[in-house]
Amino acid sequence: TQEYHVVIAGGGAAGIAMAASLRHRDAGLRIAVIEPNETHVYQPGQTLVGRGVMTLAQLKRPTRSLLPKGVDWIQASISAFEPDARQVRLDDGRAVLYEQLVVALGLKLNIDAIEGLGETLGKNGVTSNYVTELSGYTWEQVQLMNSGKAIFTQPPMPIKCAGAPQKALYLSCDFWKKHARLNNIDVEFHNAGPGMFGVADFVPVLESYIKRYGARAQFGSNLVRVDGPKRKAWFAQSDGTEREVSFDFLHVTPPQCAPDVVRDSPLANEAGWLEVDPTTLQHVRYPNVFALGDVASTPNAKTAAAVRKQVPVAALNLLAVREGQALEAGYDGYGACPLTVEAGKVVLAEFGYGGKLQPSFPLNPSKPRGLYWWMKTTLFPWVYWNLMLKGREWWLKTRASGQS
Ligand code: FAD
């Protein structure tokens, strides 16, 4: 059995950034990251791969190359959390002991929740930018589509990057419009929710793009079943009825939930998410446990942008617990969703808890801009690899709230 000061569960965006941040703050900490995958993926780029703006290869880097020096990598999957024994159990039966635990396992794409989806994803014109390896298939199918019916779906919340289902729609329509095909393509957006976006300020501009592309938005319409070979999809309607729709192209955003290993653990809340205080990111029952990223119960937009702001808060509070001090760092719910309304323009939706707007720039936040497209395609990936995953936080506004 190995024992560490800090064990970080998951080496995705939040896990790697947290390891780097802790390492910078205290080089004496013995830290392990538990992550099964050899390859790390910059998921926000998957939307761009679906439009041929980036390649999948550009989104991938070896996990080993991202782990900070001096941090142990345990290449395994966690099969159980045993917080009363201060340990996690690995899939090979080993236990890893910790003084403090950071849970950063992300979320689960619940593909099995939709009948027939697993069998047909990646075939029969059925795709999803949410599935890393299929974002290239989206681009292939978008280019092949000349006429017929294209459907884009959005499941009930919460999902990661809530704007991504409609980003796929806008970028596909933009391509079809530029190639004079859009008049022959019937586009429907089936959204299980009640409106285009959870923050009212961004709704009018998104509705104007739906109109510009001649798409139809159906609210309260939730995908429940797909027959790929017959190219048919069924949607549960909010009035209790079911609607059958034929398609030529189907972009699915699968329903999303907490990973089973978290849901089945004493660390979960009723909905299965890792139950932390939304401000301090400390577990509500186990003070030596913190969580951040998509797995956390915090009601923010589940984005890499949120992770960027959560990391220094979780790191400072974790170190405060070690030193028996009060937790002073606080997360305000910041998240950002760069809505790619057309190739070359982005509406940068930045907001915190309760939908409070938190624009980083003194510009009208609901206006599509070329500058934000440049940020989405060039600046944000650079920031992710070179600042966020490296634990370089000097440029973050969170310093203003009394943090180092
Ligand atoms: P992840 O990065 O998913 O990492 C979780 C890690 O845990 C993975 O490496 C996984 O292998 C590991 N893991 C899982 N189970 C186990 C286990 N049992 N044991 C050990 N390890 C395990 N964010 C933005 O900010 N802007 C965007 O424009 C944007 N667009 C997006 C578009 C798409 C299509 C998608 C899919 C996501 C997008 N996001 C965007 C969201 C962003 O990618 C996530 O919010 C972010 O990656 C969350 O980080 P995380 O570390 O919580 O989860």
Short mmCIF file of C-alpha atoms and ligand atoms in Angstrom, two decimals, residues 9-15 34-37 40-41 43-47 76-79 104-107 129-130 160-161 164 167 259 261 292-295 302-307 336-338 376 384, ligand 1:
data_model
loop_
_atom_site.label_atom_id
_atom_site.label_comp_id
_atom_site.label_asym_id
_atom_site.label_seq_id
_atom_site.Cartn_x
_atom_site.Cartn_y
_atom_site.Cartn_z
CA ALA A 9 -8.32 11.23 -8.63
CA GLY A 10 -8.37 11.87 -12.39
CA GLY A 11 -5.76 13.45 -14.65
CA GLY A 12 -8.00 15.47 -16.94
CA ALA A 13 -8.15 19.25 -17.07
CA ALA A 14 -8.79 19.68 -13.34
CA GLY A 15 -6.52 16.90 -12.07
CA ILE A 34 -4.48 8.43 -10.59
CA GLU A 35 -5.42 8.38 -14.28
CA PRO A 36 -5.75 5.38 -16.62
CA ASN A 37 -5.35 7.15 -19.98
CA HIS A 40 -4.90 13.72 -22.51
CA VAL A 41 -7.45 15.51 -24.71
CA GLN A 43 -12.02 18.63 -25.16
CA PRO A 44 -13.11 22.24 -25.91
CA GLY A 45 -11.40 21.78 -29.30
CA GLN A 46 -13.72 18.92 -30.27
CA THR A 47 -16.31 21.45 -31.49
CA ALA A 76 -5.01 2.81 -13.10
CA SER A 77 -8.74 3.31 -12.68
CA ILE A 78 -10.32 3.96 -9.31
CA SER A 79 -12.95 1.33 -8.51
CA ALA A 104 -11.45 15.39 -10.46
CA LEU A 105 -13.01 12.47 -12.34
CA GLY A 106 -15.08 14.50 -14.78
CA LEU A 107 -18.49 13.18 -15.83
CA ASN A 129 -18.73 16.01 -30.91
CA TYR A 130 -18.90 14.93 -27.26
CA LYS A 160 -20.57 19.96 -19.88
CA CYS A 161 -20.30 23.11 -21.95
CA ALA A 164 -21.78 22.88 -27.37
CA LYS A 167 -22.34 25.23 -31.49
CA PRO A 259 -19.28 8.58 -12.90
CA VAL A 261 -17.70 5.11 -8.90
CA LEU A 292 -13.46 20.42 -8.74
CA GLY A 293 -14.31 20.24 -12.42
CA ASP A 294 -17.27 18.47 -13.98
CA VAL A 295 -17.70 15.92 -11.15
CA LYS A 302 -19.30 22.72 -16.33
CA THR A 303 -16.41 24.06 -18.41
CA ALA A 304 -12.61 24.12 -18.55
CA ALA A 305 -12.96 27.87 -17.95
CA ALA A 306 -14.61 27.07 -14.60
CA VAL A 307 -11.79 24.64 -13.76
CA ALA A 336 -17.43 30.53 -19.86
CA CYS A 337 -18.98 29.20 -23.00
CA PRO A 338 -17.61 30.56 -26.28
CA LYS A 376 -11.37 30.29 -28.98
CA TYR A 384 -4.81 25.68 -21.39
P1 FAD B 1 -12.06 15.73 -17.67
O1 FAD B 1 -11.17 16.71 -18.35
O2 FAD B 1 -13.08 15.02 -18.49
O3 FAD B 1 -11.13 14.69 -16.91
C1 FAD B 1 -11.60 13.62 -16.13
C2 FAD B 1 -10.48 12.59 -16.03
O4 FAD B 1 -10.83 11.58 -15.08
C3 FAD B 1 -10.24 11.87 -17.36
O5 FAD B 1 -8.90 12.00 -17.73
C4 FAD B 1 -10.63 10.43 -17.08
O6 FAD B 1 -9.85 9.50 -17.80
C5 FAD B 1 -10.40 10.33 -15.59
N1 FAD B 1 -11.19 9.26 -14.96
C6 FAD B 1 -12.50 8.96 -15.16
N2 FAD B 1 -12.86 7.91 -14.41
C7 FAD B 1 -11.76 7.54 -13.70
C8 FAD B 1 -11.52 6.52 -12.72
N3 FAD B 1 -12.47 5.67 -12.33
N4 FAD B 1 -10.27 6.44 -12.20
C9 FAD B 1 -9.29 7.30 -12.55
N5 FAD B 1 -9.48 8.28 -13.48
C10 FAD B 1 -10.70 8.39 -14.05
N6 FAD B 1 -15.04 23.94 -21.74
C11 FAD B 1 -14.74 25.25 -21.94
O7 FAD B 1 -14.23 25.90 -21.04
N7 FAD B 1 -14.99 25.88 -23.14
C12 FAD B 1 -15.52 25.20 -24.19
O8 FAD B 1 -15.71 25.78 -25.25
C13 FAD B 1 -15.83 23.81 -24.03
N8 FAD B 1 -16.36 23.11 -25.05
C14 FAD B 1 -16.55 21.76 -24.91
C15 FAD B 1 -17.00 21.04 -26.00
C16 FAD B 1 -17.17 19.67 -25.92
C17 FAD B 1 -17.65 18.90 -27.12
C18 FAD B 1 -16.85 18.99 -24.71
C19 FAD B 1 -16.99 17.50 -24.61
C20 FAD B 1 -16.42 19.71 -23.61
C21 FAD B 1 -16.27 21.10 -23.69
N9 FAD B 1 -15.85 21.87 -22.60
C22 FAD B 1 -15.58 23.21 -22.76
C23 FAD B 1 -15.84 21.29 -21.23
C24 FAD B 1 -14.47 20.90 -20.69
O9 FAD B 1 -13.79 20.09 -21.59
C25 FAD B 1 -14.67 20.19 -19.36
O10 FAD B 1 -15.48 20.98 -18.51
C26 FAD B 1 -13.34 19.91 -18.66
O11 FAD B 1 -12.56 19.02 -19.42
C27 FAD B 1 -13.57 19.37 -17.25
O12 FAD B 1 -12.40 18.93 -16.66
P2 FAD B 1 -12.39 17.70 -15.63
O13 FAD B 1 -10.99 17.51 -15.24
O14 FAD B 1 -13.44 17.91 -14.63
O15 FAD B 1 -12.88 16.46 -16.51
#
